[in-house]
Coordinates of C-alpha atoms and ligand atoms in Angstrom, one line a residue:
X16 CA 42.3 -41.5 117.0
X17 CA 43.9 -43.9 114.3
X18 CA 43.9 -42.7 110.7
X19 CA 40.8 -42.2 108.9
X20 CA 41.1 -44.2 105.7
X21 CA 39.3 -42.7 102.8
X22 CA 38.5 -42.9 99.2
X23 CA 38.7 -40.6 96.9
X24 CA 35.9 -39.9 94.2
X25 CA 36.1 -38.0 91.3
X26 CA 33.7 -37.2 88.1
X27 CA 35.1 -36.5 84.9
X28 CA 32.9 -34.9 82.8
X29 CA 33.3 -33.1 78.9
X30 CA 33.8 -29.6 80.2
X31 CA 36.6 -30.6 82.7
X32 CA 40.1 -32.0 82.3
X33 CA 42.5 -31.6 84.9
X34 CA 40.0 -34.3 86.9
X35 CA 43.1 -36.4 87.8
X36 CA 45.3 -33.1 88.7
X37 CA 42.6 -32.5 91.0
X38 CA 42.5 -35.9 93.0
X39 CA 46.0 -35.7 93.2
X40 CA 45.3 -32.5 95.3
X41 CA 42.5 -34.1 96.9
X42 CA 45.2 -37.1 98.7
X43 CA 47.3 -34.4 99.3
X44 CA 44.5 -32.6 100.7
X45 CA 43.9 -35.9 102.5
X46 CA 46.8 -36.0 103.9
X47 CA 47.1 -32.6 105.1
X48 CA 44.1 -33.5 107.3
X49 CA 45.3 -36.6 108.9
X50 CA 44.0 -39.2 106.6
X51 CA 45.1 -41.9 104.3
X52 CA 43.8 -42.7 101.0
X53 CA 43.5 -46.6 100.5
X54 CA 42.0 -45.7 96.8
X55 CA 41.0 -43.3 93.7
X56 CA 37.8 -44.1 91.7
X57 CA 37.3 -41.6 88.5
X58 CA 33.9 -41.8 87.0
X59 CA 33.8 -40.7 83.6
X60 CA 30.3 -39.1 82.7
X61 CA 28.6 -36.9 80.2
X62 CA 27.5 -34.6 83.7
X63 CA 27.3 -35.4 87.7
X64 CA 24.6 -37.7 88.8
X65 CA 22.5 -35.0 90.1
X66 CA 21.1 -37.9 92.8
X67 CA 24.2 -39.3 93.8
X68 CA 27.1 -37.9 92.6
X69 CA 28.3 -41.1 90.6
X70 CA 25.6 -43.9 88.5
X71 CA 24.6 -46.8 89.7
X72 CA 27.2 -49.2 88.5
X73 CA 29.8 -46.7 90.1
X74 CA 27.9 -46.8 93.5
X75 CA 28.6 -50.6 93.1
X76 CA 32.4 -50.3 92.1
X77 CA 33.2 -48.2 95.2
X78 CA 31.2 -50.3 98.0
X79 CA 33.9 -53.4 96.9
X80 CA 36.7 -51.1 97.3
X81 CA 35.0 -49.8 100.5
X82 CA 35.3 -53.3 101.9
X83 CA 38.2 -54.7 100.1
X84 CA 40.0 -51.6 101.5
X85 CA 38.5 -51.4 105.3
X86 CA 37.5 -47.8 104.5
X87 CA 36.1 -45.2 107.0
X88 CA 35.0 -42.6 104.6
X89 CA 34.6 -41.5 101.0
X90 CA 35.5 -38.0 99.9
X91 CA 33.9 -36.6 96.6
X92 CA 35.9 -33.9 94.8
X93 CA 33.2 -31.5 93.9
X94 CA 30.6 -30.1 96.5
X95 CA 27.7 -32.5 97.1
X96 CA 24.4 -31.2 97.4
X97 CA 22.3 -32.4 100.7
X98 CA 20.3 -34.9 99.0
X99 CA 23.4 -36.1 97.0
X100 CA 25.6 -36.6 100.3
X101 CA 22.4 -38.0 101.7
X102 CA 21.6 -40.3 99.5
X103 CA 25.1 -41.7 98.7
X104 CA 25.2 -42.5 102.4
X105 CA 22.5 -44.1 102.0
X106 CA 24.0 -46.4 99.3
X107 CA 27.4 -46.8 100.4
X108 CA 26.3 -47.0 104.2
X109 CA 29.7 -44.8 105.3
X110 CA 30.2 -41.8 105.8
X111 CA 30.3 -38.6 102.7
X112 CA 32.0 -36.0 102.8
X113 CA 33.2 -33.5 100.2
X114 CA 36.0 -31.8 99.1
X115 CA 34.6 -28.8 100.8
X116 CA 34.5 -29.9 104.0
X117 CA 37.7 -31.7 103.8
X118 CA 39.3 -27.8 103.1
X119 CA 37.2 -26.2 106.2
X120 CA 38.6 -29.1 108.3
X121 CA 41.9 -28.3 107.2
X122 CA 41.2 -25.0 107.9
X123 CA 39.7 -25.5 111.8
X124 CA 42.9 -27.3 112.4
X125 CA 45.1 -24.6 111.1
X126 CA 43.7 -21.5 112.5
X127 CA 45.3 -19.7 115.1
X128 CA 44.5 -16.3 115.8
X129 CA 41.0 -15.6 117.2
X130 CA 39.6 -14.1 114.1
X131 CA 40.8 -17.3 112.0
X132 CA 39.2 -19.7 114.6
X133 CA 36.0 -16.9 114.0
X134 CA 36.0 -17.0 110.5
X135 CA 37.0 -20.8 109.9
X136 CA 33.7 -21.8 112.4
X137 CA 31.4 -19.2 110.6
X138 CA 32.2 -21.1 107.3
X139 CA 31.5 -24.4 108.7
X140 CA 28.5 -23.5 110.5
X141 CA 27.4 -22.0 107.6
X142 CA 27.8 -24.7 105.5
X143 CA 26.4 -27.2 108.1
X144 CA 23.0 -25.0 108.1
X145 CA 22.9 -25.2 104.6
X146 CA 23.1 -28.9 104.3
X147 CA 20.8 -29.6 107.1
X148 CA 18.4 -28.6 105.1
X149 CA 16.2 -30.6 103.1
X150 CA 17.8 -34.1 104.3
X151 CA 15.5 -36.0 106.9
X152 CA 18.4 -37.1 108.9
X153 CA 20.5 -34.5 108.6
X154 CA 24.1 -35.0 109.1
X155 CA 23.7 -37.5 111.8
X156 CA 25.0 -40.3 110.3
X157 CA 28.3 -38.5 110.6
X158 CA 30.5 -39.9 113.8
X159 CA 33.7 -38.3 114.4
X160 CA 36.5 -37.6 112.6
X161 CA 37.2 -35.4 109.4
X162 CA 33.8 -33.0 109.2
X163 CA 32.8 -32.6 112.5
X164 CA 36.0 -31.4 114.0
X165 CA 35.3 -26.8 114.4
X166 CA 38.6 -24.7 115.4
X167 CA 40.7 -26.3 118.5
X168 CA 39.6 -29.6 117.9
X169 CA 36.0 -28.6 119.5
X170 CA 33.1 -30.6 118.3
X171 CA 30.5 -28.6 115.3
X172 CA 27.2 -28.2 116.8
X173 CA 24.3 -29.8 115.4
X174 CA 21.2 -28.3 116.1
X175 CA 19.9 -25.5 113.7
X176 CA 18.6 -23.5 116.4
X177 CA 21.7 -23.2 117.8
X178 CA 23.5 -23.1 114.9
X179 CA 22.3 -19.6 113.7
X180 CA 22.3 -18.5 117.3
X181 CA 26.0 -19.3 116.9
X182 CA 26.4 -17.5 113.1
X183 CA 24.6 -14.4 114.7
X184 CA 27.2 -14.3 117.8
X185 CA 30.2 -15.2 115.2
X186 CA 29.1 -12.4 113.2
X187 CA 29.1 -9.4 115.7
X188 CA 32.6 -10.8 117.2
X189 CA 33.9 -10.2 113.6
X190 CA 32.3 -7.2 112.9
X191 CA 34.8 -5.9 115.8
X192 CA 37.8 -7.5 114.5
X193 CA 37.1 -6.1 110.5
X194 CA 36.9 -2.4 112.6
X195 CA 40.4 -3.2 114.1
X196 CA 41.5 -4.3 110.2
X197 CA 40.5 -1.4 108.6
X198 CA 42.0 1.0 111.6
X199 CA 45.8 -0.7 110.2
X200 CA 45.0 -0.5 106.9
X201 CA 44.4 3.4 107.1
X202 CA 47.2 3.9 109.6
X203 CA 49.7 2.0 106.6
X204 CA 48.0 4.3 103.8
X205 CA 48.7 7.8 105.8
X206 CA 52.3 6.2 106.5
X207 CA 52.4 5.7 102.6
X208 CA 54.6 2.3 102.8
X209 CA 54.0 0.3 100.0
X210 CA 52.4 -2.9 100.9
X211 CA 52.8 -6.1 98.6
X212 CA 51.1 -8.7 99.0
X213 CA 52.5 -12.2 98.6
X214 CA 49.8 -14.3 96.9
X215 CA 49.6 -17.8 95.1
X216 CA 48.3 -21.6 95.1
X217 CA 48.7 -22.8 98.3
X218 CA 52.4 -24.9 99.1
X219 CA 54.2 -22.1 96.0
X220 CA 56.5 -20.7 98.9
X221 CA 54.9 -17.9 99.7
X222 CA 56.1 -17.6 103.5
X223 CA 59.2 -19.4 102.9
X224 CA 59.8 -16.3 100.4
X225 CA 59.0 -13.8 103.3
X226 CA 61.6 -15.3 105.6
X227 CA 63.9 -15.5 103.3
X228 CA 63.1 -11.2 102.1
X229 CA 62.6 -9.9 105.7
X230 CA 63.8 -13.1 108.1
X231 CA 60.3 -13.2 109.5
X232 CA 60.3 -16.7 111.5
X233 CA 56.9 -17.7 109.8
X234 CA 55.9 -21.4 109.8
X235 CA 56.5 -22.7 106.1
X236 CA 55.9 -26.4 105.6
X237 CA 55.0 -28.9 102.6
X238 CA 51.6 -29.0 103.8
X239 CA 48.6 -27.3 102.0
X240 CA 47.4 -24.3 104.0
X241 CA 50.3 -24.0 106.0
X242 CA 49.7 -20.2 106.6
X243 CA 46.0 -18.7 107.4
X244 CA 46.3 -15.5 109.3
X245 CA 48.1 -12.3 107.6
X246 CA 51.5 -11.6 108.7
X247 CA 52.6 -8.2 107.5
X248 CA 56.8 -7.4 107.8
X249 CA 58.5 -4.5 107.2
X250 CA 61.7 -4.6 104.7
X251 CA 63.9 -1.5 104.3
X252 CA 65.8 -1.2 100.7
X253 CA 69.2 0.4 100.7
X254 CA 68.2 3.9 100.1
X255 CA 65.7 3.9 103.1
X256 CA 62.9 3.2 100.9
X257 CA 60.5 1.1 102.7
X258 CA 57.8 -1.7 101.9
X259 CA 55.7 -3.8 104.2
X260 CA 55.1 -7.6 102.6
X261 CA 52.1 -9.7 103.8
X262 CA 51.8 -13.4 103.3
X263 CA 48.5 -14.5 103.5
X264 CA 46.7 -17.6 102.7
X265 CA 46.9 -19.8 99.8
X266 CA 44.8 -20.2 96.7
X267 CA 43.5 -23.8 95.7
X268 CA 41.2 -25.0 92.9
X269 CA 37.4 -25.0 93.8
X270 CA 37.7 -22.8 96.9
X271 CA 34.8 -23.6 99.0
X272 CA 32.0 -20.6 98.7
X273 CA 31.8 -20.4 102.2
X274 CA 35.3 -20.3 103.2
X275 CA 35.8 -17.1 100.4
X276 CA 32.9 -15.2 102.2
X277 CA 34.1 -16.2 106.1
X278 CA 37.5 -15.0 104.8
X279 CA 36.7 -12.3 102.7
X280 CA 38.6 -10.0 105.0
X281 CA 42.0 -12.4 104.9
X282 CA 41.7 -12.8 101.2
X283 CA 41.1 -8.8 100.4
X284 CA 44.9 -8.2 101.6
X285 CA 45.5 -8.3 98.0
X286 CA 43.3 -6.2 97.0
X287 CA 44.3 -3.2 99.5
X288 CA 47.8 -4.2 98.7
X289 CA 49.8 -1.6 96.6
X290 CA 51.5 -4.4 94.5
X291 CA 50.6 -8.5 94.1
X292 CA 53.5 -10.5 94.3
X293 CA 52.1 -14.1 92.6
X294 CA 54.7 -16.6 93.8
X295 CA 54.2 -19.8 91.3
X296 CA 55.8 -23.1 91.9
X297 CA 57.4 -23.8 88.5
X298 CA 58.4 -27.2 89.6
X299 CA 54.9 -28.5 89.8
X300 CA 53.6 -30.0 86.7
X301 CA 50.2 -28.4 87.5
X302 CA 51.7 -24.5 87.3
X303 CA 49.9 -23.5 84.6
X304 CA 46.7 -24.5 86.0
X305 CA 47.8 -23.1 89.7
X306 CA 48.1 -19.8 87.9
X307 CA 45.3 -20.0 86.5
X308 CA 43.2 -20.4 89.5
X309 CA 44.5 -17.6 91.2
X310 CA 43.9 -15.1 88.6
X311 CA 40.5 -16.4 88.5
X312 CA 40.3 -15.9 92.8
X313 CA 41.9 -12.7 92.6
X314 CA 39.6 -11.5 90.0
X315 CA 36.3 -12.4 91.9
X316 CA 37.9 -10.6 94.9
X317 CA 38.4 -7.7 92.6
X318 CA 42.1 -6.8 93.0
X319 CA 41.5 -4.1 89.9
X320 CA 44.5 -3.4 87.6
X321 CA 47.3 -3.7 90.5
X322 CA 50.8 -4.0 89.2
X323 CA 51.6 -7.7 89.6
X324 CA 54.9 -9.2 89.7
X325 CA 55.7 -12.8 88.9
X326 CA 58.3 -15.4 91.0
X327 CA 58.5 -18.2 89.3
X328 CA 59.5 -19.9 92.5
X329 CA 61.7 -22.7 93.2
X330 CA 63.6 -23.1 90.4
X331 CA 66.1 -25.1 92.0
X332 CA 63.7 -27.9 91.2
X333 CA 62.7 -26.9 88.0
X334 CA 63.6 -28.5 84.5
X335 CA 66.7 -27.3 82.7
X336 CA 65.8 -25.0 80.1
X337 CA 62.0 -24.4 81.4
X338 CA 60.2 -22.3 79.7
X339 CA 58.4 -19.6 81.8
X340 CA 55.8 -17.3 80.6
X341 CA 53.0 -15.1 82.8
X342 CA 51.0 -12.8 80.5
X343 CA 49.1 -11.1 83.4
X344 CA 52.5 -10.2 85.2
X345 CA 54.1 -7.1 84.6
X346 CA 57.5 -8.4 85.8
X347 CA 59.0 -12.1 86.2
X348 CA 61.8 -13.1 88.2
X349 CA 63.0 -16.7 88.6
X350 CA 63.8 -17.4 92.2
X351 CA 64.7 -19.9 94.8
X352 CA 62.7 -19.0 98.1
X353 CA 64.9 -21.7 99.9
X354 CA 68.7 -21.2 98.8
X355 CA 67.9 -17.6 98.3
X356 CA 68.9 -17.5 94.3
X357 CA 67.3 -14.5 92.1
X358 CA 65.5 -12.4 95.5
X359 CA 68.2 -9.7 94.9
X360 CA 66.9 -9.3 91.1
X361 CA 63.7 -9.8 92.8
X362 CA 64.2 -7.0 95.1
X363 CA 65.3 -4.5 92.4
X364 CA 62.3 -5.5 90.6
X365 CA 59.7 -4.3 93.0
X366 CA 61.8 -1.5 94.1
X367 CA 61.7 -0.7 90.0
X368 CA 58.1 -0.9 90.4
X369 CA 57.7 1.3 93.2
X370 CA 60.2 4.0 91.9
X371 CA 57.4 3.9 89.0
X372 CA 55.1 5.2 90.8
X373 CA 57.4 8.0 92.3
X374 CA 58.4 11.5 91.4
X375 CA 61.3 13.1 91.8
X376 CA 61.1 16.4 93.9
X377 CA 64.7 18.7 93.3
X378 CA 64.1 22.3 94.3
X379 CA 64.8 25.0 97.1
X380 CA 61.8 25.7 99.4
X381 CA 61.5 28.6 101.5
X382 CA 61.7 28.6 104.8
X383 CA 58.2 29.4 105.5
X384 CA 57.4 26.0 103.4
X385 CA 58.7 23.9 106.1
X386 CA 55.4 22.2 106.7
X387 CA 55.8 21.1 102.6
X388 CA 59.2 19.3 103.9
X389 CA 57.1 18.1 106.9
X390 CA 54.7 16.3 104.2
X391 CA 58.3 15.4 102.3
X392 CA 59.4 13.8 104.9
X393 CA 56.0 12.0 105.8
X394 CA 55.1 10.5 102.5
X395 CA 58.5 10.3 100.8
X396 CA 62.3 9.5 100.5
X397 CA 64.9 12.0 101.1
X398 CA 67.6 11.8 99.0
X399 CA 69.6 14.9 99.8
X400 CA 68.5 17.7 102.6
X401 CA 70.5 20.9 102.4
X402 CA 69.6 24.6 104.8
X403 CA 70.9 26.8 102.4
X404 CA 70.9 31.0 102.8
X405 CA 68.3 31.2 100.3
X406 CA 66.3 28.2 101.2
X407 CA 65.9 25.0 101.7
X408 CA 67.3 22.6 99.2
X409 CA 65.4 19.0 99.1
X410 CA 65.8 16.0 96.6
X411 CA 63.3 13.4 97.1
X412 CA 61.4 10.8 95.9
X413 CA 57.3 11.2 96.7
X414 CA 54.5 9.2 95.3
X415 CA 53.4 10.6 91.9
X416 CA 49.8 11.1 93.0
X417 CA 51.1 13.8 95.8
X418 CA 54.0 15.5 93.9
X419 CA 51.4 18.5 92.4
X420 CA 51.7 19.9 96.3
X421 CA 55.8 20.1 96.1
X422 CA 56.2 22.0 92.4
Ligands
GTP18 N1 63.2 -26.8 96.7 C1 62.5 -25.7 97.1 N2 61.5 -25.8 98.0 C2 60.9 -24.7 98.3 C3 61.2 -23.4 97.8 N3 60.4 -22.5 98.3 C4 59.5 -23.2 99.2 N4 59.9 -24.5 99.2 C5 59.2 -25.6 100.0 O1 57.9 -25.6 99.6 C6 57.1 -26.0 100.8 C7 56.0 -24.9 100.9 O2 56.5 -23.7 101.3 P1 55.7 -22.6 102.1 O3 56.5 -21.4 102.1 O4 55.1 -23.1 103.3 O5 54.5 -22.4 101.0 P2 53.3 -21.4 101.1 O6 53.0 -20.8 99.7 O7 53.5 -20.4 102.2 O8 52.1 -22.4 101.4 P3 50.8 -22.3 102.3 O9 50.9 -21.3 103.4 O10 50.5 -23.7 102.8 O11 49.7 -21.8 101.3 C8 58.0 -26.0 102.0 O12 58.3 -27.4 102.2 C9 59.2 -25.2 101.5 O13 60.4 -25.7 102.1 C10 62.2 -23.4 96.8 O14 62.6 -22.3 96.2 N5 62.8 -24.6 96.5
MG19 MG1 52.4 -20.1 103.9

């Protein structure tokens, strides 16, 4: 198929100014989805047109452009309701979309596992459902291209009936694969590895971090939404210490609804994670705001009061003499995912973290406490092991929480 062209729309209104930031993410988001923006319209306005997005006299503005620029598609940077998406069809006779669907599209092109596929197609259907409602034509209008494409390029269904018949089966298929989720996330907490998890906007280097930490092969690209399934690798520190690090998917402004509650199990990595690991890209203008937004995602997925650790990442693009501040963090570390400068500091500062939470055993046991060394060796580090004629003598690191069954 030949590149959609689109246009992007956006509505600044009072209560919101990073409006341009936005539809700079929006091209990129474009982009990302095989399209080419051939023009930007901003609308300044007290609130959204709660009819049709933009007025009147904007509606005019962008049917020009639509012609002057041959333009298959606009692309509204906030979520449209049905009757706005209808009716601004209506008016611009070309096909709406919004910047929701333009992320689940993303999203059905990216996935690759079966429960990504699961979860990106339950979002869209769901959203689909909910926007065939109250519109008398639907989403018919819609031909091909960006919106109607579901995982593996297969085409979204259109009939409600079928729809929910669809939602129902998507639902039971994932109920099995969360069962399967939870039976690894127990097995890692009796093995009581660490787990961080990598989190951050979306394009901050999260995976190109985890090769670079545990030479893990994953795909890292300048794309948005690069990675969408979990991939959890082991890393051993130098005195046998061990933590497991899982990348996961990115954060980006206005995360669609739908796409939070599909992936609700993805996203949670963080929140069963033992430390958060926010990679930030510090040589994006935007940071501050990219922070922002993922605090605010974190806290609706309720990661509690986790020890986070900050990378201010790719540095090696930053300004001289940047100035770098995260007051949620606990830690900071400036790094370079790609050339590899500041992960050793990096390193000791989650293994500083980790020793925080650890005791140190340092006493004989006597030989009828061998199943306490059992449990020693299970949950902890041994640092020094010695069968004595009065006992056995063990130092050892064990998480704090357990150390009341070694004194
Ligand atoms: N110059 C420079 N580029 C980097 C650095 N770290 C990552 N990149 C680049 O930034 C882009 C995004 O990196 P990824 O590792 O894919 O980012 P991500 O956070 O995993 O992104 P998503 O999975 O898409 O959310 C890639 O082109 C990387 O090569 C760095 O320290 N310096
Ligand atoms: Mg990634």
């Amino acid at each position: 198929m030949e590149e959609e062209r689109i246009i992007l729309v956006a509505v600044a209104t009072s209560d919101n100014d990073d409006t341009l930031q936005s539809l700079i993410e929006l091209e990129e988001l474009g982009q990302t989805a095989g399209a080419k923006t051939v023009g930007k319209v901003i609308q300044n306005r007290e609130k959204i047109h709660p009819g049709t997005y933009i007025g009147k006299g904007k509606i005019e503005e962008v049917k020009s452009l639509i012609y002057s620029t041959h333009a298959d598609t606009v692309v509204c940077d906030d979520e449209l309701s049905p009757a706005q998406n209808h009716n601004l069809e209506e008016a611009l006779d070309i096909k709406v979309i919004d910047r929701t669907v333009l992320i689940l599209d993303i999203f059905a092109q990216r996935a690759s596992t079966s429960e990504g596929k699961l979860q990106v197609e339950l979002a869209q259907l769901r959203y689909r459902l909910s926007h065939l409602t109250g519109t008398r034509s639907g989403l018919s209008r819609l031909g091909g291209g960006i919106g109607t494409r579901g995982p593996g390029e297969q085409k979204l269904e259109m009939d409600r009936r079928i729809i929910k018949q669809r939602i129902t089966q998507i639902r039971g298929e994932l109920v099995q694969v969360k069962r399967t989720r939870e039976l690894t996330r127990k097995k890692r907490q009796e093995n009581h590895v660490p787990v961080i998890a990598i989190t951050g906007y979306t394009n901050a280097g999260k995976s190109t971090l985890l090769n670079k930490l545990t030479g893990a092969g994953v795909l890292s690209e300048d794309k948005l939404f690069a990675t969408l399934d979990p991939v959890t690798r082991k890393y051993e520190f130098e005195n046998g210490g061990k933590v497991l690090f899982t990348d996961t998917v990115g954060f980006i402004r206005k995360l669609p609804h739908h796409l939070v509650q599909a992936f609700r199990g993805t996203l949670e990595e963080a929140k069963y994670a033992d430390i958060i690991l926010h990679v930030a890209d510090c040589s994006n203008p935007d940071m501050d705001a990219q922070m922002h937004t993922v605090y605010d995602t974190l806290d609706r997925l309720g990661i509690g009061d986790k020890k986070i650790i900050t990378a201010f990442n790719k540095i090696d693009l930053a300004e001289d003499g940047i100035i770098l501040k995260d007051l949620r963090a606990d830690k900071t570390v400036m790094i370079s995912a790609k050339d590899g400068t500041g992960t050793e500091e990096l390193l000791k500062v989650i293994e500083e973290v980790i020793m925080d939470r650890k005791r140190l055993v340092d006493r004989t046991f006597s030989y009828n406490e061998a199943a306490k060394i059992n449990e020693i060796h299970n949950i902890g580090q041994i640092i020094e092991e010695d069968y004595r004629s009065d006992g056995i003598y063990i130092k050892a690191h064990v998480p704090k929480e357990y150390v009341y069954m070694f004194e």
